[in-house]
PDB file of C-alpha atoms in Angstrom:
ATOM      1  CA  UNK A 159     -41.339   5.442-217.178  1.00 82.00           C
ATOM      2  CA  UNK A 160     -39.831   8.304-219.457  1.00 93.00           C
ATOM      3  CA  UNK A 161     -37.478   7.481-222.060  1.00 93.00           C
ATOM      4  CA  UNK A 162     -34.631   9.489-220.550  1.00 95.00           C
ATOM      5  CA  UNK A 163     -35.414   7.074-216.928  1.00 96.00           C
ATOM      6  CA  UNK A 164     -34.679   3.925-219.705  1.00 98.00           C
ATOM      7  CA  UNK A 165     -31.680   5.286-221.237  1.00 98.00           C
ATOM      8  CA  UNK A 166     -30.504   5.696-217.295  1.00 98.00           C
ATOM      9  CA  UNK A 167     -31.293   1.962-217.060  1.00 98.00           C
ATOM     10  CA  UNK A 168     -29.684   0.796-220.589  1.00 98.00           C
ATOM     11  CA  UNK A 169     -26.565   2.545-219.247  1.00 98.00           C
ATOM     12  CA  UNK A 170     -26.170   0.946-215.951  1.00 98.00           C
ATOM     13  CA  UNK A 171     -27.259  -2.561-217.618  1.00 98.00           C
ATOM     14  CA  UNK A 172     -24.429  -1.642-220.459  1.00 98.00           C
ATOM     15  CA  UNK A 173     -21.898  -0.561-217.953  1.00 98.00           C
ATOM     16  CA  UNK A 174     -22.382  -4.191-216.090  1.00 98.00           C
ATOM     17  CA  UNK A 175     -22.646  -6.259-218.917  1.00 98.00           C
ATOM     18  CA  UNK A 176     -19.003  -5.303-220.056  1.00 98.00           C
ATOM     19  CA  UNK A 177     -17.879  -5.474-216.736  1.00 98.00           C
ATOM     20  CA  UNK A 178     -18.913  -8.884-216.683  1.00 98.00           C
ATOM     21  CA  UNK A 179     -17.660  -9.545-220.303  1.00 98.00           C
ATOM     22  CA  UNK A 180     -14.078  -8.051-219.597  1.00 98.00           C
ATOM     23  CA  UNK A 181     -14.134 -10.729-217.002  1.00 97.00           C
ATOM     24  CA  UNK A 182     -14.976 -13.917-219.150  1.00 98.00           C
ATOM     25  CA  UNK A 183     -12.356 -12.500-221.819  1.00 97.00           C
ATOM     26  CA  UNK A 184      -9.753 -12.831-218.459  1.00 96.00           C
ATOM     27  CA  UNK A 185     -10.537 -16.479-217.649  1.00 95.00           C
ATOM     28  CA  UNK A 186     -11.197 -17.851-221.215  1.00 96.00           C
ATOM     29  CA  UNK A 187      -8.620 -20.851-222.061  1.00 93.00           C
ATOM     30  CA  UNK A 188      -7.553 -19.990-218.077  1.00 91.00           C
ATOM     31  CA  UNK A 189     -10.239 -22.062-215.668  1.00 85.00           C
ATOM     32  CA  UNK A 190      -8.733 -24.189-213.043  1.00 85.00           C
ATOM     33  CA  UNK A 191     -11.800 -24.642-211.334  1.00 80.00           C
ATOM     34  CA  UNK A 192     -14.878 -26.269-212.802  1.00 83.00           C
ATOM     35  CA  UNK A 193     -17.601 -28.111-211.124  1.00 83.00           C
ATOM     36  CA  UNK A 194     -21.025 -29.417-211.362  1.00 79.00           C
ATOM     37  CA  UNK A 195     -23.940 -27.637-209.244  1.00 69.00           C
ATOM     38  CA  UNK A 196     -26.076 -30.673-209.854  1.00 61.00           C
ATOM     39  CA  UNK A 197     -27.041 -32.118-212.788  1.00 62.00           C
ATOM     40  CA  UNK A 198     -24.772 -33.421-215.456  1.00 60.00           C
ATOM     41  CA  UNK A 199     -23.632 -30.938-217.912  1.00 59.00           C
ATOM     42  CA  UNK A 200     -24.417 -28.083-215.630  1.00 68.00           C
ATOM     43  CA  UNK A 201     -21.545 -26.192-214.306  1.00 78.00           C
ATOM     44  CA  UNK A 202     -20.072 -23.467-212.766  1.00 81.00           C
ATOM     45  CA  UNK A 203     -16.501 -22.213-212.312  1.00 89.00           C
ATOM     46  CA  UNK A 204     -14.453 -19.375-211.240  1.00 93.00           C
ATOM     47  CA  UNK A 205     -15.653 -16.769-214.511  1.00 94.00           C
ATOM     48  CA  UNK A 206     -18.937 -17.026-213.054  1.00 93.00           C
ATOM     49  CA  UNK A 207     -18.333 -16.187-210.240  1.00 94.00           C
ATOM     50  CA  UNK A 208     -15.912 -13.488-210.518  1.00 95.00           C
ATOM     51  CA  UNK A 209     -18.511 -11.732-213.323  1.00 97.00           C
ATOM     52  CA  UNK A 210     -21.247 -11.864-211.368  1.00 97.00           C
ATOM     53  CA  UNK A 211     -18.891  -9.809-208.792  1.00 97.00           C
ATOM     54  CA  UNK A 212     -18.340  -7.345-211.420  1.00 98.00           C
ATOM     55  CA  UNK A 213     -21.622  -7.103-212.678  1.00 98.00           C
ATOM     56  CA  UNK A 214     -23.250  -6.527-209.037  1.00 98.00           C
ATOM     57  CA  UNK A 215     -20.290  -4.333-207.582  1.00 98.00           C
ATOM     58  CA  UNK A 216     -21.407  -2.150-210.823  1.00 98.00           C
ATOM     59  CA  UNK A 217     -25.343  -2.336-209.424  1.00 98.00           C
ATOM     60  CA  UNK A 218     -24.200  -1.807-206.062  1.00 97.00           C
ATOM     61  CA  UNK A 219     -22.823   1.699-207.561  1.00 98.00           C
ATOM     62  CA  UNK A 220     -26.070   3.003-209.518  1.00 98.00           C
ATOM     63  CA  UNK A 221     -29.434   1.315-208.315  1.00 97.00           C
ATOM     64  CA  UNK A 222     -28.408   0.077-204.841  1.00 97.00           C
ATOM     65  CA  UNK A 223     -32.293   0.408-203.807  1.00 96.00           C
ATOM     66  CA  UNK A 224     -33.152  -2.154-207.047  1.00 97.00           C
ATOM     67  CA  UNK A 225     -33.874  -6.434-206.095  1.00 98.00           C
ATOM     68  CA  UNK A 226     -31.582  -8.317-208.408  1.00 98.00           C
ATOM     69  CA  UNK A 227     -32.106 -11.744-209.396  1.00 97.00           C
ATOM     70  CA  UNK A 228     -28.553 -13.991-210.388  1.00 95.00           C
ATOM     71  CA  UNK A 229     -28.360 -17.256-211.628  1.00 87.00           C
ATOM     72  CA  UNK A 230     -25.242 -17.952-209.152  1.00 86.00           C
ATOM     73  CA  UNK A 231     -26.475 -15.721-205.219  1.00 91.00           C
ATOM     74  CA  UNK A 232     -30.106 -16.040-206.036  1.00 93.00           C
ATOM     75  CA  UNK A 233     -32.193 -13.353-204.619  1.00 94.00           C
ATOM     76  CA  UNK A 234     -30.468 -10.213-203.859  1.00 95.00           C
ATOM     77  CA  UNK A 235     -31.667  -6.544-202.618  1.00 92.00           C
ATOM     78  CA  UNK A 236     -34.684  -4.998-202.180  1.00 92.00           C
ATOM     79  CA  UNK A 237     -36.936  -7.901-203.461  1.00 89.00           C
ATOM     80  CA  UNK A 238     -40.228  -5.698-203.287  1.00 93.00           C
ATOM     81  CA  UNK A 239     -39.040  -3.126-205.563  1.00 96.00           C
ATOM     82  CA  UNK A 240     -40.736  -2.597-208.819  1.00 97.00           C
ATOM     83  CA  UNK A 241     -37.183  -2.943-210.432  1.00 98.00           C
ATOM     84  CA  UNK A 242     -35.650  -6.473-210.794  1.00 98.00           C
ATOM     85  CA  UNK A 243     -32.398  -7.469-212.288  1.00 98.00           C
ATOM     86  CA  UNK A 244     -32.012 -10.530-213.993  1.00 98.00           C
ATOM     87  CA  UNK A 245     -28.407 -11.644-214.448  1.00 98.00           C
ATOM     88  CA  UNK A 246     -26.599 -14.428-216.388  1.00 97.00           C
ATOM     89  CA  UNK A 247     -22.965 -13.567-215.299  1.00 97.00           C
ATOM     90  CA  UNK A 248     -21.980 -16.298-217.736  1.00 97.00           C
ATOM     91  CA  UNK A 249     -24.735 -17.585-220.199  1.00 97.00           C
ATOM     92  CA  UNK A 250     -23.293 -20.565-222.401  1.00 95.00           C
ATOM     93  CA  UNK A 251     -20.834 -21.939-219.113  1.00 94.00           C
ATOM     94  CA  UNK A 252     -20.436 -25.578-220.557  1.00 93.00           C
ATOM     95  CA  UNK A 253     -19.452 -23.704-223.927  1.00 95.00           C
ATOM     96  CA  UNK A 254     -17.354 -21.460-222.204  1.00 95.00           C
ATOM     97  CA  UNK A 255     -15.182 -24.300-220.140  1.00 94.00           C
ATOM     98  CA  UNK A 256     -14.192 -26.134-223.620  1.00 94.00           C
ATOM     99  CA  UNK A 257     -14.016 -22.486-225.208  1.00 96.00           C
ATOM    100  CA  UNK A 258     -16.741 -22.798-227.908  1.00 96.00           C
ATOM    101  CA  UNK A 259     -17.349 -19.253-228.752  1.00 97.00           C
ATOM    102  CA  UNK A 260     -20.839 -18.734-227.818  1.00 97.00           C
ATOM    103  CA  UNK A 261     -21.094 -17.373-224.190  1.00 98.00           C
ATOM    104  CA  UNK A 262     -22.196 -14.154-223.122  1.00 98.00           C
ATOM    105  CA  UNK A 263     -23.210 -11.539-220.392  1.00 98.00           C
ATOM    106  CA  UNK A 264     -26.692 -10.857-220.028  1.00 98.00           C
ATOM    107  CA  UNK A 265     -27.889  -8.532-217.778  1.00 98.00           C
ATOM    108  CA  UNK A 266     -32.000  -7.956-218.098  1.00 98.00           C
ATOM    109  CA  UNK A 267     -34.288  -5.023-215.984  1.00 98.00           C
ATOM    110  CA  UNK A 268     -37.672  -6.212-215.427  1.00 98.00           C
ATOM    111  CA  UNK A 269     -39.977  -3.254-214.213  1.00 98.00           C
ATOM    112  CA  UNK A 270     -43.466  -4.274-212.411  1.00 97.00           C
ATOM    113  CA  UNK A 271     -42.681  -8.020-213.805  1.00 96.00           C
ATOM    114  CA  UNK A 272     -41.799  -6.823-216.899  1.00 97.00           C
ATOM    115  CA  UNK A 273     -38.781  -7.112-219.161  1.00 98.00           C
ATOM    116  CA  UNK A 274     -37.973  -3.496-220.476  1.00 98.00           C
ATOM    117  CA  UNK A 275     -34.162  -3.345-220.330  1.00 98.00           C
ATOM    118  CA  UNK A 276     -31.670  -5.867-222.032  1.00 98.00           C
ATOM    119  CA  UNK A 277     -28.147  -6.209-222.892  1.00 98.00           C
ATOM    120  CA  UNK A 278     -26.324  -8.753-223.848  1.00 98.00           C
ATOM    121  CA  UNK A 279     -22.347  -8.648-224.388  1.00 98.00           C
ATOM    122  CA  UNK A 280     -21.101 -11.596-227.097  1.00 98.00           C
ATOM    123  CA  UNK A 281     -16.990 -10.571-225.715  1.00 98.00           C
ATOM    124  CA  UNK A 282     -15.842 -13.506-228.188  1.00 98.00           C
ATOM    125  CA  UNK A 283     -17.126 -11.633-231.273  1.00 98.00           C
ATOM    126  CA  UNK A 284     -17.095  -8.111-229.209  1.00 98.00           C
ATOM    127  CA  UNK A 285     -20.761  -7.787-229.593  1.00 98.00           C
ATOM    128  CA  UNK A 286     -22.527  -5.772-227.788  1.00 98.00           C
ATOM    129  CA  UNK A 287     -26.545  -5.755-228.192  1.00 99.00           C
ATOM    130  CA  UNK A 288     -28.494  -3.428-226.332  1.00 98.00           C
ATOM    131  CA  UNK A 289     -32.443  -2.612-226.575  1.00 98.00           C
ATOM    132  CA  UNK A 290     -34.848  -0.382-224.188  1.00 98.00           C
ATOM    133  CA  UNK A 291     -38.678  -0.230-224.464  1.00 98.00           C
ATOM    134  CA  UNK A 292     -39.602   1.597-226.818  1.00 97.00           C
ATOM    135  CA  UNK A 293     -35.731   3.126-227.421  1.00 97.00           C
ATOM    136  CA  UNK A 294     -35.288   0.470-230.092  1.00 98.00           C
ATOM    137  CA  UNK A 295     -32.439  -2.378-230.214  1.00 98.00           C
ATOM    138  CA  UNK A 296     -28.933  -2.243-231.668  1.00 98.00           C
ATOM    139  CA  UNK A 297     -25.813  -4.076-232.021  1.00 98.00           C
ATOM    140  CA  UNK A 298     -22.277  -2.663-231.807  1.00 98.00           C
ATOM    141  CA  UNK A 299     -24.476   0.987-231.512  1.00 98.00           C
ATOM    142  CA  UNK A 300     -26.325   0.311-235.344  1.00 98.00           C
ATOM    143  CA  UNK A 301     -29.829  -0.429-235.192  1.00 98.00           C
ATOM    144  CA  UNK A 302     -31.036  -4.392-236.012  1.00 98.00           C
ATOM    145  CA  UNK A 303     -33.876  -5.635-237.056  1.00 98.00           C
ATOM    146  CA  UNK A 304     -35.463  -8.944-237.611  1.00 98.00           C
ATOM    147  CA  UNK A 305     -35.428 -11.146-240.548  1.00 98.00           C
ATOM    148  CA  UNK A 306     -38.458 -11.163-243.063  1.00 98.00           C
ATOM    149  CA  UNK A 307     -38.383 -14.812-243.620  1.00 98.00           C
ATOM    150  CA  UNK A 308     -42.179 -16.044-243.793  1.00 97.00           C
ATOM    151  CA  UNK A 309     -42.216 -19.764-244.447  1.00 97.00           C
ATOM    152  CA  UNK A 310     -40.666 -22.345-242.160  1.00 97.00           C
ATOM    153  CA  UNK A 311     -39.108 -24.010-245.194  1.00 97.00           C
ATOM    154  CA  UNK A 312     -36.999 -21.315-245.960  1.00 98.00           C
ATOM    155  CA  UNK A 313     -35.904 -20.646-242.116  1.00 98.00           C
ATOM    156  CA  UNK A 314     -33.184 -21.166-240.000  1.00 98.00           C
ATOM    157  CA  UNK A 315     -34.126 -21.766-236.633  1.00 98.00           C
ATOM    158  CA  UNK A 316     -32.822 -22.183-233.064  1.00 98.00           C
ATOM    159  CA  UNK A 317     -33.896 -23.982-229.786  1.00 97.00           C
ATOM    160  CA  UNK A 318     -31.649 -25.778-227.159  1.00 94.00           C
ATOM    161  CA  UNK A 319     -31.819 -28.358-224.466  1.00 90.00           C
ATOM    162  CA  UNK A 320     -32.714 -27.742-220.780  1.00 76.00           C
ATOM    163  CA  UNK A 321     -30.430 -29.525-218.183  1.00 67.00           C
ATOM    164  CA  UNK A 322     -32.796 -32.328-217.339  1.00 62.00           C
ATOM    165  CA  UNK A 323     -33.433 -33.429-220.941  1.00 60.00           C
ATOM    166  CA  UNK A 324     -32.009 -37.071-219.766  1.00 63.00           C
ATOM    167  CA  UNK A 325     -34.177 -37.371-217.489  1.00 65.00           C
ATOM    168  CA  UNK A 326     -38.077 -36.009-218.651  1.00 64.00           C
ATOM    169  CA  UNK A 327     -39.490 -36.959-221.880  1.00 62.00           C
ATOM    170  CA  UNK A 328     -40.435 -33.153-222.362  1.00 71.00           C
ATOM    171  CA  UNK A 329     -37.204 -32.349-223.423  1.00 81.00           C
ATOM    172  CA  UNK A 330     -37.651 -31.095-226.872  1.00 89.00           C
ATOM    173  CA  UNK A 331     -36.106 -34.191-228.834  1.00 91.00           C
ATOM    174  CA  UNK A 332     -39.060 -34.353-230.718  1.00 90.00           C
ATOM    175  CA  UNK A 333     -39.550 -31.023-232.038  1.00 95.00           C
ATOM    176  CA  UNK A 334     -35.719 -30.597-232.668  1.00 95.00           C
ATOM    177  CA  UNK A 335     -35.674 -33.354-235.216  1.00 93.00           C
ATOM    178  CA  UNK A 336     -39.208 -32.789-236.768  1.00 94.00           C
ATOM    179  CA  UNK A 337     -38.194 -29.276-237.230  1.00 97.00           C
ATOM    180  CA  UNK A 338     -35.252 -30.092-238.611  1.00 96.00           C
ATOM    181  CA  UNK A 339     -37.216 -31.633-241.535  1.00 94.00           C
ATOM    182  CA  UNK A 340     -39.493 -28.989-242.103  1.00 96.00           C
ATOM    183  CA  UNK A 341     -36.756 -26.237-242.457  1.00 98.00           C
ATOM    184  CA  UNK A 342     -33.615 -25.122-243.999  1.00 98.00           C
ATOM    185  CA  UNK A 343     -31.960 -26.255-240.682  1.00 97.00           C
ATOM    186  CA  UNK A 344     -32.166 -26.504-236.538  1.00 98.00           C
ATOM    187  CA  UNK A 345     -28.945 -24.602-234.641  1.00 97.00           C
ATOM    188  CA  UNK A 346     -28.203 -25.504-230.835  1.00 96.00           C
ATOM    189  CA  UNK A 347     -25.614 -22.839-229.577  1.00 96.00           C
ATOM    190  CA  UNK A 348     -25.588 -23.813-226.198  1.00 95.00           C
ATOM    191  CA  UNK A 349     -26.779 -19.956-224.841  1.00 97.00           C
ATOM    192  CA  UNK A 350     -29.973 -18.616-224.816  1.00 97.00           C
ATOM    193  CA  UNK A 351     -29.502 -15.053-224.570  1.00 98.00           C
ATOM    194  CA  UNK A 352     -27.307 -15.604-227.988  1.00 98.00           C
ATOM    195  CA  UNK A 353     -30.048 -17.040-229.539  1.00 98.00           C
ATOM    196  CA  UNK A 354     -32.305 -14.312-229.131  1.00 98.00           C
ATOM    197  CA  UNK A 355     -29.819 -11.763-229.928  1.00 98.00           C
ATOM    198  CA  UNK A 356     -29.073 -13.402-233.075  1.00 98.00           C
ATOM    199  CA  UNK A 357     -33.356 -13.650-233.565  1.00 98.00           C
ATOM    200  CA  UNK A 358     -33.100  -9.708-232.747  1.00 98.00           C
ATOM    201  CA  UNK A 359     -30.949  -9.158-235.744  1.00 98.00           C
ATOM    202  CA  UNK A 360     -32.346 -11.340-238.316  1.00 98.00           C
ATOM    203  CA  UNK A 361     -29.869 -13.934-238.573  1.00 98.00           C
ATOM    204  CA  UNK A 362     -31.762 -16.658-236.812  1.00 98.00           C
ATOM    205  CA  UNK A 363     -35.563 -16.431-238.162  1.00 98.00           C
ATOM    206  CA  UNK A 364     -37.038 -17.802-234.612  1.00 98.00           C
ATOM    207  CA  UNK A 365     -36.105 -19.888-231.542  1.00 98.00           C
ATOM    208  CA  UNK A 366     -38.147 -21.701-228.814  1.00 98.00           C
ATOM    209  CA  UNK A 367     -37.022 -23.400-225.739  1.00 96.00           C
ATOM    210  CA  UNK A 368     -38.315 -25.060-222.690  1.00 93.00           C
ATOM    211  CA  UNK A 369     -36.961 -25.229-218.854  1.00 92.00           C
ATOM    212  CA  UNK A 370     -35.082 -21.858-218.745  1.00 95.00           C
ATOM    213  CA  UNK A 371     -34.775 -19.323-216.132  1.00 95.00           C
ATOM    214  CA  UNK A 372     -35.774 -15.433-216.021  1.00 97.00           C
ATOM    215  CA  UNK A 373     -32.036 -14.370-216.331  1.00 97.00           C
ATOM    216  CA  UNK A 374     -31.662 -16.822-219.704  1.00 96.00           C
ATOM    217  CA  UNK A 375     -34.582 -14.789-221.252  1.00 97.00           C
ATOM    218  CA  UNK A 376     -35.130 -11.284-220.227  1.00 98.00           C
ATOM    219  CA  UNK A 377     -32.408  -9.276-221.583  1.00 98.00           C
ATOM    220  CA  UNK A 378     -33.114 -11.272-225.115  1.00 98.00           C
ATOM    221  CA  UNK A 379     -37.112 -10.766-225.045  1.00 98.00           C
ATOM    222  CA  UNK A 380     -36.957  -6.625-225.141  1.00 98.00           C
ATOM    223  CA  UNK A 381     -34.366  -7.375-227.818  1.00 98.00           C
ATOM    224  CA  UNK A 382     -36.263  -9.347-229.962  1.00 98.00           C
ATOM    225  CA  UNK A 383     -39.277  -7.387-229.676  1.00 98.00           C
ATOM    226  CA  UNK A 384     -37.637  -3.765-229.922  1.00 98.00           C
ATOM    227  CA  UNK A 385     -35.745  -5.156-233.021  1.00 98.00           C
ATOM    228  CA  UNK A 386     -39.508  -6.171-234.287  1.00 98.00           C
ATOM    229  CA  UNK A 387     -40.186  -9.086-233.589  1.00 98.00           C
ATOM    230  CA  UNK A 388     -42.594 -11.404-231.658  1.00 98.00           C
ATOM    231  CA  UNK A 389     -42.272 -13.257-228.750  1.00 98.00           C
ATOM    232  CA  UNK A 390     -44.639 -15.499-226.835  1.00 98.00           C
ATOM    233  CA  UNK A 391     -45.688 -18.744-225.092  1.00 97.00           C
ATOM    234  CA  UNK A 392     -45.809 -21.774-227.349  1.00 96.00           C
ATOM    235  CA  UNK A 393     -49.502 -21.618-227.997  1.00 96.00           C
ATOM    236  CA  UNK A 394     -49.240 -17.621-228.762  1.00 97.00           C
ATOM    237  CA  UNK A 395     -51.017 -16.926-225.470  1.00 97.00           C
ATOM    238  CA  UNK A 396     -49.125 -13.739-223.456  1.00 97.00           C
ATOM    239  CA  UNK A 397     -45.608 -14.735-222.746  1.00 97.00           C
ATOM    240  CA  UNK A 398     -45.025 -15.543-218.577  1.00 95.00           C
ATOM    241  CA  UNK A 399     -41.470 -15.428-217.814  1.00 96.00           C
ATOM    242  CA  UNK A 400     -42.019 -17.506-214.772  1.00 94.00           C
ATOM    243  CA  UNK A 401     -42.955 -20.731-217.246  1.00 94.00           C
ATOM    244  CA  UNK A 402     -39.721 -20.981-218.744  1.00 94.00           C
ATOM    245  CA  UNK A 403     -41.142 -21.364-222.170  1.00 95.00           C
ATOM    246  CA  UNK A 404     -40.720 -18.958-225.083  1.00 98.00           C
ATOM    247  CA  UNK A 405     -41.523 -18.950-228.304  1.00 98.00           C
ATOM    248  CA  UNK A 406     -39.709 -15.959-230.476  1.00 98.00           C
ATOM    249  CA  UNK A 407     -39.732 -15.160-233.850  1.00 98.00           C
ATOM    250  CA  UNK A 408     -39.279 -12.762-236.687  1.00 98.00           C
ATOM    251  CA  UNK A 409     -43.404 -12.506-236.312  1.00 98.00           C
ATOM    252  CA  UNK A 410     -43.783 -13.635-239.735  1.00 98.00           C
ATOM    253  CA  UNK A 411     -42.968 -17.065-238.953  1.00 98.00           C
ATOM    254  CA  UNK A 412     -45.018 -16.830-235.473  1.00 98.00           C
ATOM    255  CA  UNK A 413     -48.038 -18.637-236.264  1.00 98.00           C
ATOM    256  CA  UNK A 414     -46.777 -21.526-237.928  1.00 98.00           C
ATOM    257  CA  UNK A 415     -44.259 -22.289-235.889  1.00 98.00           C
ATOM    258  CA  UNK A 416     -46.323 -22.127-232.939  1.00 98.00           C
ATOM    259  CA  UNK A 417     -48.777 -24.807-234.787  1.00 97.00           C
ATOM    260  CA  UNK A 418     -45.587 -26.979-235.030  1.00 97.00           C
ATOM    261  CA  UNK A 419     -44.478 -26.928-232.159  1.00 96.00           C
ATOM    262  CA  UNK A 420     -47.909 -28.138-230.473  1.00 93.00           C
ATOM    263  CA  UNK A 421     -48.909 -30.491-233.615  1.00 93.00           C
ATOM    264  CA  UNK A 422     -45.638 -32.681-233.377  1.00 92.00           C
ATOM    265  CA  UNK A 423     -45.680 -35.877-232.088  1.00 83.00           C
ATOM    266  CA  UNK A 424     -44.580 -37.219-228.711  1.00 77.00           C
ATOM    267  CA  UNK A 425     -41.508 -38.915-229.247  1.00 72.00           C
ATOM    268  CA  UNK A 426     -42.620 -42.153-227.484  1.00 67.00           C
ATOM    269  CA  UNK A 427     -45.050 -42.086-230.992  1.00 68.00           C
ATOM    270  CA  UNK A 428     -42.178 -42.142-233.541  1.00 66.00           C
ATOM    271  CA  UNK A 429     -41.631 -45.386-234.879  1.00 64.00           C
ATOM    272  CA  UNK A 430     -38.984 -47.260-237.222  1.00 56.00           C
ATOM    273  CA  UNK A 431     -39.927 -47.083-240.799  1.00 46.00           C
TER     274      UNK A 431
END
């Protein structure tokens, strides 16, 4: 894959993901229609929809021959193509219905399995982050970089809470509050692909999360690792976007927080004091 093939890519995923973003800036504070797909807490409404129909009509235009992958049609296209699309038309939906300002775009390219491509469009804060392999990662076009913090008790970290959390006990309780003691604080925005933008450019110093989907994590992975960081499974074994697990950090952090995560108790352990 040449560099100028990439930029090609970074364009088409840059033209989509405003696209989709000029969209959610349309419906925000303006949904009449907003309904559960399932579970409780997880929902879908009319911005979805509609940014998703931006997003593809601009794939439709440049890679027609490309599979796609979206969290609202499923599988799309030419499925045995070494080029898959993974799309979040509206990452952060629940936050975007009571118009907490962490949502976003995110529109990821995956090449033989691969995450090489990733933008991510923040239209609240008119952010737009954008990293190819080995083009390097920016936001708003000036190049990021991740933080240098290299002890957990001076970090600020990041994780979040998958949709069945009420009912599994492996739903990340336990780390979230034992973290939370061992650092300088926990955040929970709600959106994943914010999360690892915010990892990409140092002001988050790492983030894990469990029970999330390709098109939550791939634009955010080439990111975080263009913008020099690290990002794996929770046990630092190679990172498989099909276990919805992921462990990224500022790579200083990497190892310790990967001990952490595996060392803390089961919550079923914790008793009263």
């Amino acid at each position: 894959m040449t560099k100028n093939e990439l930029q090609f890519f970074l364009d088409v995923a840059t033209l989509a993901a405003q696209a989709g973003g000029a969209v959610l800036k349309y419906y925000l504070g303006n949904l009449t229609d907003v309904q559960e797909k399932g579970r409780s807490g997880d929902l879908v409404t009319e911005a979805d929809k509609a940014s998703e129909a931006a997003i593809l009509a601009v794939l439709e235009r440049h890679v027609p021959d490309h599979g796609i992958l979206t969290e609202e049609s499923g599988e799309l296209g030419d499925l045995k193509s070494p080029y898959l699309w993974a799309i979040d038309p509206l990452d952060g939906t629940t936050n975007f219905a009571h118009q907490y300002p962490f949502f976003s775009a995110s529109i990821g390219l995956l090449i033989n399995g691969v995450p090489q491509v990733g933008v991510i469009y923040d239209p609240f804060h008119d952010e737009l982050f954008q990293a190819a392999k080995g083009l390097g990662a920016t936001c708003n076009n000036r190049l990021i970089s991740v933080s240098k913090t290299n002890s957990l008790d001076k970090s600020l970290l990041v994780t979040g809470f998958a949709y069945d959390r009420r009912e599994t006990t492996d739903n990340n309780y336990a780390e979230f509050a034992h973290l939370t003691h061992l650092t300088q604080g926990v955040r929970r925005s709600g959106a994943a692909s914010i999360d690892l933008a915010h990892t990409a450019c140092g002001r988050l110093d790492g983030y894990w999360e469990r029970g999330l989907s390709p098109w939550d994590m791939a634009a955010g992975i080439v990111l975080v690792e263009e913008a020099g960081g690290k990002v794996t499974a929770y046990d630092t074994s190679p990172f498989q976007i099909s276990s919805g697990r992921i462990l990224a950090t500022n790579g200083y952090l990497h190892e310790r927080l990967s001990q952490t995560l595996i060392e803390t108790p089961a919550l079923s352990s914790w008793k009263d004091k």
